[in-house]
Coordinates of C-alpha atoms in Angstrom, one line a residue:
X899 CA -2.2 -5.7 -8.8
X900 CA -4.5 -2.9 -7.7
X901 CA -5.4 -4.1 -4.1
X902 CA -1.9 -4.8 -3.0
X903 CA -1.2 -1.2 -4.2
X904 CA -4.1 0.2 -2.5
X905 CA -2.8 -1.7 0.7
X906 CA 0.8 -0.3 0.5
X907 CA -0.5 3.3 0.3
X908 CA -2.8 2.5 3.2
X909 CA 0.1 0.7 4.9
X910 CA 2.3 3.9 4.3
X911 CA 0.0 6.0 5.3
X912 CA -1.0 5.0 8.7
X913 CA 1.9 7.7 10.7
X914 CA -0.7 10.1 8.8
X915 CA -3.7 8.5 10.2
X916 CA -2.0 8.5 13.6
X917 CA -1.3 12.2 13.1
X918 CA -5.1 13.3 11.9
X919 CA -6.6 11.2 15.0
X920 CA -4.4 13.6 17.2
X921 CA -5.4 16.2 15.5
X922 CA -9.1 15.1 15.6
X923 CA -9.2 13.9 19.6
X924 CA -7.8 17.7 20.7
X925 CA -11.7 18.7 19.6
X926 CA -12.9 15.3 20.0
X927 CA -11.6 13.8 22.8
X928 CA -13.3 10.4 21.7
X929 CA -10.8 9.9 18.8
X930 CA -8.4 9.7 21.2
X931 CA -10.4 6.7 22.5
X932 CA -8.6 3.1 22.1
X933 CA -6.6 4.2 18.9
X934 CA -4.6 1.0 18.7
X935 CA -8.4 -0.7 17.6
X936 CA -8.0 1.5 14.6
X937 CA -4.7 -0.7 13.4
X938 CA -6.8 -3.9 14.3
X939 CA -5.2 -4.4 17.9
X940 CA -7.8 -5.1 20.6
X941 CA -7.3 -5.9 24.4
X942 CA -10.7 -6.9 25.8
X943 CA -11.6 -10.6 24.6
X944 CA -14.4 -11.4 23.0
X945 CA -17.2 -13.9 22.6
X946 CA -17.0 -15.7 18.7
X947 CA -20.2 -15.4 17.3
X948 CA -21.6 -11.9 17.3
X949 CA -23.6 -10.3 14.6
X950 CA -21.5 -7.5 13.6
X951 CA -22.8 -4.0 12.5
X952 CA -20.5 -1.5 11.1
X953 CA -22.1 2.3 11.3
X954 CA -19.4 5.1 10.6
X955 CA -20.7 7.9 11.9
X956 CA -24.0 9.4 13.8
X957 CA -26.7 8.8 10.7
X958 CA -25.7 5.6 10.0
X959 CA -25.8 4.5 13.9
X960 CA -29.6 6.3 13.8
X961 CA -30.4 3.6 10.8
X962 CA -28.3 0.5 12.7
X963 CA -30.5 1.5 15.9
X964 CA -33.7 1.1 14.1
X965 CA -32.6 -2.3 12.4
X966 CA -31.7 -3.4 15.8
X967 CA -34.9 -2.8 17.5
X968 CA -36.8 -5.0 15.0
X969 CA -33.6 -7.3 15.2
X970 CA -34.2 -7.9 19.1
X971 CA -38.3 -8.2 18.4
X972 CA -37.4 -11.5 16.4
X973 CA -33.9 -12.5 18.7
X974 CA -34.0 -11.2 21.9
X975 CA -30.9 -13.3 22.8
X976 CA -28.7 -12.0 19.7
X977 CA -25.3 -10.4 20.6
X978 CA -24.2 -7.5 18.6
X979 CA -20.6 -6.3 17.7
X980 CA -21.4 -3.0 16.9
X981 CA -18.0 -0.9 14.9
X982 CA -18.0 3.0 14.1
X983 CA -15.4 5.5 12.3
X984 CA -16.5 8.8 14.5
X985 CA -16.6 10.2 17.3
X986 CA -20.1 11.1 17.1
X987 CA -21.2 7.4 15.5
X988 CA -19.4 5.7 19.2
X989 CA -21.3 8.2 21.3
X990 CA -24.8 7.6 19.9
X991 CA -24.0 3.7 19.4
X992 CA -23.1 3.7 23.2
X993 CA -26.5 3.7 24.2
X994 CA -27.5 1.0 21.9
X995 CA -25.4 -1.9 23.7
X996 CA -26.7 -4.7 26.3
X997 CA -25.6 -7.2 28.3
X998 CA -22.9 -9.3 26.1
X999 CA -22.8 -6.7 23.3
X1000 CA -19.5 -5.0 21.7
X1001 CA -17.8 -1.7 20.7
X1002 CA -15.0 -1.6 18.6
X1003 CA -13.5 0.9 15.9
X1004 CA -13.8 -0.7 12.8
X1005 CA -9.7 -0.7 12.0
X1006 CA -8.2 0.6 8.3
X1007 CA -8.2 -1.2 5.7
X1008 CA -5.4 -2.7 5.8
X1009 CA -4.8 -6.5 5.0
X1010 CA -3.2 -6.8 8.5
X1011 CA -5.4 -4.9 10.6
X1012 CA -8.9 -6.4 8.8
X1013 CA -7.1 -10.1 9.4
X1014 CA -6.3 -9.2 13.3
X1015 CA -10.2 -7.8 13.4
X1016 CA -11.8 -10.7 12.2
X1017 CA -9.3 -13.0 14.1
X1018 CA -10.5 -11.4 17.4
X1019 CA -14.0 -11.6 17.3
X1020 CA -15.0 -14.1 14.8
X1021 CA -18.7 -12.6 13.6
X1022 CA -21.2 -14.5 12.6
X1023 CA -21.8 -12.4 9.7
X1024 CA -21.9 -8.9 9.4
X1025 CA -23.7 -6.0 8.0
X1026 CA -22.5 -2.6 6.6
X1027 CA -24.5 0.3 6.3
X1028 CA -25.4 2.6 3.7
X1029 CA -22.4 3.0 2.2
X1030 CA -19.1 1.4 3.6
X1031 CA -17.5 -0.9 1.5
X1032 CA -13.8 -1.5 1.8
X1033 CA -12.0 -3.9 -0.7
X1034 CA -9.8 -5.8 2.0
X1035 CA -12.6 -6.1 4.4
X1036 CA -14.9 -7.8 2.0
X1037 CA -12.4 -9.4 0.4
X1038 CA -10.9 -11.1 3.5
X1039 CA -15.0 -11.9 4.9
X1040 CA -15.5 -13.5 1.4
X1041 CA -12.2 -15.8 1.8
X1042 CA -13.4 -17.3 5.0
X1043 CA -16.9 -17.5 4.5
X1044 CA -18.4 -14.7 6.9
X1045 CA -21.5 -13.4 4.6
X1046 CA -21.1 -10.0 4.6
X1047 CA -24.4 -7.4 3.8
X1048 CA -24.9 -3.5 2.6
X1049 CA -27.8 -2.7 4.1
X1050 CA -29.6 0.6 3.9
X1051 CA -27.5 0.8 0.7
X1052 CA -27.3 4.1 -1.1
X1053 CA -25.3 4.9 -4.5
X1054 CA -24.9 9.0 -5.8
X1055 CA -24.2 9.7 -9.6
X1056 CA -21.1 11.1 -8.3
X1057 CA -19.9 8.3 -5.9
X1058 CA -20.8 5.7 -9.2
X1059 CA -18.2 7.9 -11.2
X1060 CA -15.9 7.0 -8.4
X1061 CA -16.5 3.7 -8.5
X1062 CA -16.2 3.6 -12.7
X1063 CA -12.8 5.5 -12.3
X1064 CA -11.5 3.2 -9.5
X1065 CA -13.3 0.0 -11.5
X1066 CA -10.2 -2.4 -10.7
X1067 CA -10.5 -1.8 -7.2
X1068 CA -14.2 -1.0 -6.6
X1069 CA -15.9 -3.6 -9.0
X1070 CA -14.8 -6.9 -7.1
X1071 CA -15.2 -5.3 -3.7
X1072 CA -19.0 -4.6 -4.5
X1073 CA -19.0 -7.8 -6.1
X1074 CA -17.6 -9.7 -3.2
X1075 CA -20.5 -8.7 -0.6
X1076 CA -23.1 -11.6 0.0
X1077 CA -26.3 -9.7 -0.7
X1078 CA -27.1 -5.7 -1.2
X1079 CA -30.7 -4.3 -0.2
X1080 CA -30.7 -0.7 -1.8
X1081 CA -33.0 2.0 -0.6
X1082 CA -34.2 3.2 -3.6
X1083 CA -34.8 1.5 -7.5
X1084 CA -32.1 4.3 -8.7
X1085 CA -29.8 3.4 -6.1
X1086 CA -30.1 -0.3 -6.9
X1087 CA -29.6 0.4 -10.4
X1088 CA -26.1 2.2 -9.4
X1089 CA -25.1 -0.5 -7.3
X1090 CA -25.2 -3.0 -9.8
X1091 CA -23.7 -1.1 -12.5
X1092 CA -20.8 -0.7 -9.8
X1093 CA -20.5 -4.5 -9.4
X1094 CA -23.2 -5.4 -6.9
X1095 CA -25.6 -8.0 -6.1
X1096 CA -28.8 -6.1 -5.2
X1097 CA -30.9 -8.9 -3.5
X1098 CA -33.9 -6.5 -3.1
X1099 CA -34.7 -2.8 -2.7
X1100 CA -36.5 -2.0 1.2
X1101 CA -36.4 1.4 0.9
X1102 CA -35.1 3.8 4.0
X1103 CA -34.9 2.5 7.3
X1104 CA -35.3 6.3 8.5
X1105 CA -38.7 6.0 7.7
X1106 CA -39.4 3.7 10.7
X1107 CA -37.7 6.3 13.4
X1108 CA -40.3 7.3 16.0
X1109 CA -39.4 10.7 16.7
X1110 CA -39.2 11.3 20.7
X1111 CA -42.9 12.2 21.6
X1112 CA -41.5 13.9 25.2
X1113 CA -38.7 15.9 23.0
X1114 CA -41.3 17.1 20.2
X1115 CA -44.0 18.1 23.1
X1116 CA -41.4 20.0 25.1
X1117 CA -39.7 21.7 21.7
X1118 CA -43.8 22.8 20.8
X1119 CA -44.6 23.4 24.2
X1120 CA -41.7 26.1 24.3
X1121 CA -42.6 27.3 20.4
X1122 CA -46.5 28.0 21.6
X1123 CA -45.0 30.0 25.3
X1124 CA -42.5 31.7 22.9
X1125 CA -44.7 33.4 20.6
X1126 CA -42.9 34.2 17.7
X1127 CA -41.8 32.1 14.7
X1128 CA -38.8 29.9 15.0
X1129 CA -36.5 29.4 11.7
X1130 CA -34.5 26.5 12.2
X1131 CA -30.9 25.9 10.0
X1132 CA -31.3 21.9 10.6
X1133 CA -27.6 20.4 10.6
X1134 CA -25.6 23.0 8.4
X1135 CA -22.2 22.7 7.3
X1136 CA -19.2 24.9 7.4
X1137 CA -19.5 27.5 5.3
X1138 CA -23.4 27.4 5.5
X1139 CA -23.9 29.1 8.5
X1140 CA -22.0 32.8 7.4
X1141 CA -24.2 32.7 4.1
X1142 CA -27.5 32.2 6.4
X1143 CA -26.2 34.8 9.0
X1144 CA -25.6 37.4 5.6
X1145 CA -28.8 36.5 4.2
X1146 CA -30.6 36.8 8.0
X1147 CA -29.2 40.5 8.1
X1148 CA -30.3 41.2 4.7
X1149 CA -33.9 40.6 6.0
X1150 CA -33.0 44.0 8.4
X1151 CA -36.3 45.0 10.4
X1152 CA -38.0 42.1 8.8
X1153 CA -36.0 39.3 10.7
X1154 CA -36.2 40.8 14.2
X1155 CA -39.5 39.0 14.5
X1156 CA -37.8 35.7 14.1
X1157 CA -36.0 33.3 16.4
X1158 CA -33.2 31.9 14.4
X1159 CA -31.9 28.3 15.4
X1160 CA -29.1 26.8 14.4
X1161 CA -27.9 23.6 14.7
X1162 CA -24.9 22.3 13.2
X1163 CA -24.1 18.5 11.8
X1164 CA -20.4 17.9 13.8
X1165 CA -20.3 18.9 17.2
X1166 CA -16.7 19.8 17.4
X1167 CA -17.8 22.6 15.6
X1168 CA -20.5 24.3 18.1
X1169 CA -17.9 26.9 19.9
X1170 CA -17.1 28.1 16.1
X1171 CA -20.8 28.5 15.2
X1172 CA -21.4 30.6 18.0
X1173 CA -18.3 32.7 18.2
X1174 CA -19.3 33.2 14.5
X1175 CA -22.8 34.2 15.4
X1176 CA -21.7 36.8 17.7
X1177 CA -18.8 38.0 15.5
X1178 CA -21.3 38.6 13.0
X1179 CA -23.2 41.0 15.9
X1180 CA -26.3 39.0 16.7
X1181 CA -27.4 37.8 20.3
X1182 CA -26.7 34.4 21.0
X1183 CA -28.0 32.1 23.5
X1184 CA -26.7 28.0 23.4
X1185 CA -29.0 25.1 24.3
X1186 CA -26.0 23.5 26.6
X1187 CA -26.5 27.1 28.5
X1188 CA -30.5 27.0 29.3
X1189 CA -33.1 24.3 30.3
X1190 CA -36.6 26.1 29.8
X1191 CA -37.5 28.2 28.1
X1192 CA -34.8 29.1 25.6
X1193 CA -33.1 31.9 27.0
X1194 CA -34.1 35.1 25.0
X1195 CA -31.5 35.9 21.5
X1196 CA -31.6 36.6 18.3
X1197 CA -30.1 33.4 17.2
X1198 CA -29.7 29.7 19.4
X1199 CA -27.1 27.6 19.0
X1200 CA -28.6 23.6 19.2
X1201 CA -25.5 22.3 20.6
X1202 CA -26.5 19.1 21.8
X1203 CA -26.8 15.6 20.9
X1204 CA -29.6 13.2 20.5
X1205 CA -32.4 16.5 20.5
X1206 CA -33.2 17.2 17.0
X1207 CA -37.1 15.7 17.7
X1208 CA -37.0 19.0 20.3
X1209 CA -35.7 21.1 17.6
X1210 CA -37.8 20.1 14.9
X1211 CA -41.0 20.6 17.4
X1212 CA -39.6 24.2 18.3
X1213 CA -39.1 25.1 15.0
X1214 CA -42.0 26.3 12.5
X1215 CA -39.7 25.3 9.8
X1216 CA -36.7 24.1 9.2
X1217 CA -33.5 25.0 6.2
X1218 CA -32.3 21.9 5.5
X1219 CA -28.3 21.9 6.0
X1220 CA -25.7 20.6 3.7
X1221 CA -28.4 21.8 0.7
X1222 CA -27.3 24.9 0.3
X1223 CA -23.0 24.2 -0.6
X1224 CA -22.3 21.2 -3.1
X1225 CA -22.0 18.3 -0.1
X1226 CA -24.9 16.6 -0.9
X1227 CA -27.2 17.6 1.3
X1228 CA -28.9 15.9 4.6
X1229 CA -31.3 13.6 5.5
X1230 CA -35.0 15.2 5.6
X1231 CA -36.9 12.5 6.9
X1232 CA -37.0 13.2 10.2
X1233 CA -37.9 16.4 9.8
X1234 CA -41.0 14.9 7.9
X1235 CA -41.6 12.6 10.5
X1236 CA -42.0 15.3 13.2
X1237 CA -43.8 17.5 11.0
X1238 CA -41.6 20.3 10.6
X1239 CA -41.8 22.0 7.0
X1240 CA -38.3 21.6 5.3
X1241 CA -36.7 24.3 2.6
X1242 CA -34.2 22.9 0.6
X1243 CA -31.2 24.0 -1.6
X1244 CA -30.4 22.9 -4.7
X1245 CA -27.7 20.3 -3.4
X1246 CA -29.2 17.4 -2.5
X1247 CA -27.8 14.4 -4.8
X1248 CA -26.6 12.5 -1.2
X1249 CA -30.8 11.7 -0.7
X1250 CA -32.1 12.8 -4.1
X1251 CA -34.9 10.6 -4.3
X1252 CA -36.1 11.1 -0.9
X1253 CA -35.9 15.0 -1.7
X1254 CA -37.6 14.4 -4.7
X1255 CA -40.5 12.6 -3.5
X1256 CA -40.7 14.8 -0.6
X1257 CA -41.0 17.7 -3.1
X1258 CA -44.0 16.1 -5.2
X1259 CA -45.5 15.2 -2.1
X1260 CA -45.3 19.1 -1.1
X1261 CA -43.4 17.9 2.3
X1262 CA -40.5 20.2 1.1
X1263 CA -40.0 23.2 -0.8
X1264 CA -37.0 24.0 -3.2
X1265 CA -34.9 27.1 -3.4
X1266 CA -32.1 28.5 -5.5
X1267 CA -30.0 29.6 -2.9
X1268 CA -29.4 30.6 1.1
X1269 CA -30.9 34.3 0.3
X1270 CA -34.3 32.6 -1.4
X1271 CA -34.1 29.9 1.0
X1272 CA -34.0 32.2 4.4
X1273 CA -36.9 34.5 2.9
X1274 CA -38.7 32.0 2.0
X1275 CA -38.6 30.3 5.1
X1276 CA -39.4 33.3 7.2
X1277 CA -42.6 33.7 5.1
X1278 CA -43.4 30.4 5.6
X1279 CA -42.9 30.6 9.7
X1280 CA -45.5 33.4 9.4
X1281 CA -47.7 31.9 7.3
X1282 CA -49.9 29.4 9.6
X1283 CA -52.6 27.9 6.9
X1284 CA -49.7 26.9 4.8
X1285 CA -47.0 25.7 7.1
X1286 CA -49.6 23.5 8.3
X1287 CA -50.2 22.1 5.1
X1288 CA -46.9 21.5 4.2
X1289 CA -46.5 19.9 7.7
X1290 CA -49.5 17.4 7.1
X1291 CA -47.9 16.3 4.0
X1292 CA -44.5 15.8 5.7
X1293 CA -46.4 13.3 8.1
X1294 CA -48.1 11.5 5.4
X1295 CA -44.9 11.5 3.7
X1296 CA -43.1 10.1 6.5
X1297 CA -45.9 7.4 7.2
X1298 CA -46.3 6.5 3.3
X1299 CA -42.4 5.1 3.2
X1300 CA -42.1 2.8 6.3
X1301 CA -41.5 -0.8 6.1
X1302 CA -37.8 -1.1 5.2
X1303 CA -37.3 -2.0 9.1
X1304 CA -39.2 -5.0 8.5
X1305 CA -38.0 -6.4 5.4
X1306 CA -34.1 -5.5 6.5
X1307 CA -34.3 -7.4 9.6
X1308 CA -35.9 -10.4 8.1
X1309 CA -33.2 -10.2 5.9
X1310 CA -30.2 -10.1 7.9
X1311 CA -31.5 -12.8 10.2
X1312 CA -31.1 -15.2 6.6
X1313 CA -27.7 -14.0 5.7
X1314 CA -26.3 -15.5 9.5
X1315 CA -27.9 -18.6 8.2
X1316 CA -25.5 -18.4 5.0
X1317 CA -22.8 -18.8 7.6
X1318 CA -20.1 -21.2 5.9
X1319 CA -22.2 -21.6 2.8

């Protein structure tokens, strides 16, 4: 009896759901984009047949993008429906698509709306990523025999005690996906204690991103002109960025040396960070206001999309955001990959075992808290023999891990053959 409750509260809840996209789309215009697709209702016809990729939000469609590069290396031909929850995950998939392809909101999980989905455009099997699993959804993909993946599949301690107090619910819809292929032997071990079938562990996809090379020469092409260390606050959180401004001003005469970046994670919130930056007295200049250089401030605001490869390559190091406040933390990997030195808090149980190993292999340091973490980061901007040891081992990091691409693609390509098995 668990799922039809689940369904009734979802059911009931959808004048809420209507409310919060409102709410959402007056920062975000794009949730204000084809809402009816999020209740399963969709206009444009569609082609049966697809390969469908589901990517909430902006990392996952960053992980779906390199799985569809190696996908189009092996099937130049194959049509993708390509499904988001944000905003941010539609804009960055947008410039994925090609002739024939899709875009669609992936709808709530309701049974009606999941039934009106897969009525409409008919996949030929479908993969979620990282961490998306909805009970109806697989439920209704198992009953008519579309194979239905997790790929890039991650598990936290804390999202398996979810998943242990929600059993009744969680357990089949885990067990109901055709194949799971974890990044990590910890995360494999989670999702099978939660009820999956781990087929094989790949490791990260984001290991296989190329960072920009004309970004990262243009981001240390301005660095070197500049001539001062840049401290970069790489995709903070609310609530982050007033401890990092406390503990910048805490520095006093030591921090006017420094060029402070920040960038945050959610765009809608870019106007707050930088009426905060200014409300706390510093001098604020926003990438959406110069083109090059960076106009002169104590602190820039990276409020753009799709740039971080110029931020990491302007930046002699780099606070790693959503560490430093219990959210888990974000993904460092890039970073690595573009050899930017990364300080982390102590929050990072969304990509511990990336942080871990990026910690032995001295890619990443660990702090206490935002005041240790700011300090030591300043040190290490003015510290050159060091910061480019650290950034050596972030490559070799980075280079060490790659592969998952590969392996992920070869796998998907077999689970369209499971078709109607």
């Amino acid at each position: 009896m668990i799922r039809p409750l689940y369904s009734l509260v979802l059911i009931g809840a959808q004048p809420f759901l209507r409310r919060k996209l409102r709410r959402r789309g007056a920062a975000e215009p794009g949730y204000l984009h084809a809402v009816e697709e999020r209740f399963g209702r969709y206009r444009a016809p569609a082609e049966p047949g697809a390969l469908w990729i589901h990517a909430v939000s902006l990392g996952e469609t960053r992980a779906a993008a390199i799985l569809l590069e190696r996908l189009r290396e092996r099937e130049p031909a194959l049509r993708v429906l390509l499904t988001h929850g944000t905003a941010t995950g539609w804009a960055e998939g947008e410039r994925l698509l090609r002739a024939g392809d899709r875009q669609a909101w992936l709808p709530w999980d309701t049974p009606g709306a999941v039934r009106r989905f897969l009525d409409h455009f008919r996949p030929s099997a479908g993969v979620l990523m990282e961490t998306e699993v909805w009970p109806n959804l697989v439920d209704e993909c198992r009953a008519r025999h579309v194979p239905l993946a997790l790929a890039n599949a991650r598990l936290s301690e804390k999202s398996l005690g979810q998943a242990r107090r929600l059993s009744r619910l969680s357990r089949p819809a885990y067990g109901g996906l055709a194949a799971v292929w974890a990044q990590t032997d910890a995360d494999a071990r989670r999702l099978r204690e939660a009820g999956a079938k781990v087929e094989g562990v790949f490791g990260n996809l984001k290991f296989d991103a190329a960072p920009d090379p004309s970004q990262l020469a243009q981001g240390r092409g301005w660095r070197a002109a500049l001539g001062l260390p840049v401290v970069m606050f790489a995709s903070s959180r609310e609530g982050e960025e007033a401890r990092f401004l406390d503990a910048v001003r805490v520095l006093g005469d030591a921090a006017a040396g420094i060029r402070w970046l920040i960038v945050p994670r959610h765009p809608q919130r870019f106007d707050e960070v930088a009426a905060l930056v200014a409300a706390r007295g510093f001098s604020v200049a926003r990438r959406s206001e110069w083109a090059a250089p960076p106009q002169d401030a104590q602190v820039w605001i990276g409020d753009s999309l799709g740039e971080m490869a110029l931020y990491y390559g302007l930046a002699d190091c780099a606070l790693l955001g959503g560490s430093f406040e219990p959210l888990g933390g974000q993904n460092l990997i890039e970073a690595a990959a573009c050899g930017c030195p990364v300080v982390m808090g102590p929050h990072t149980f969304n990509f511990a075992e990336a942080a871990e190993l990026a910690q032995e292999a001295g890619a990443a340091l660990r702090v206490g808290g935002m005041e240790e973490g700011v300090r030591t980061a300043m040190e290490l901007a003015m510290d050159r023999s060091r910061r480019e040891a650290i950034a050596a081992a972030g490559l070799s990091f980075a280079a060490a891990h790659r592969g998952a691409a590969d392996r992920t693609a070869e796998a998907v390509l077999g689970l369209v053959g499971r078709r109607g098995s």
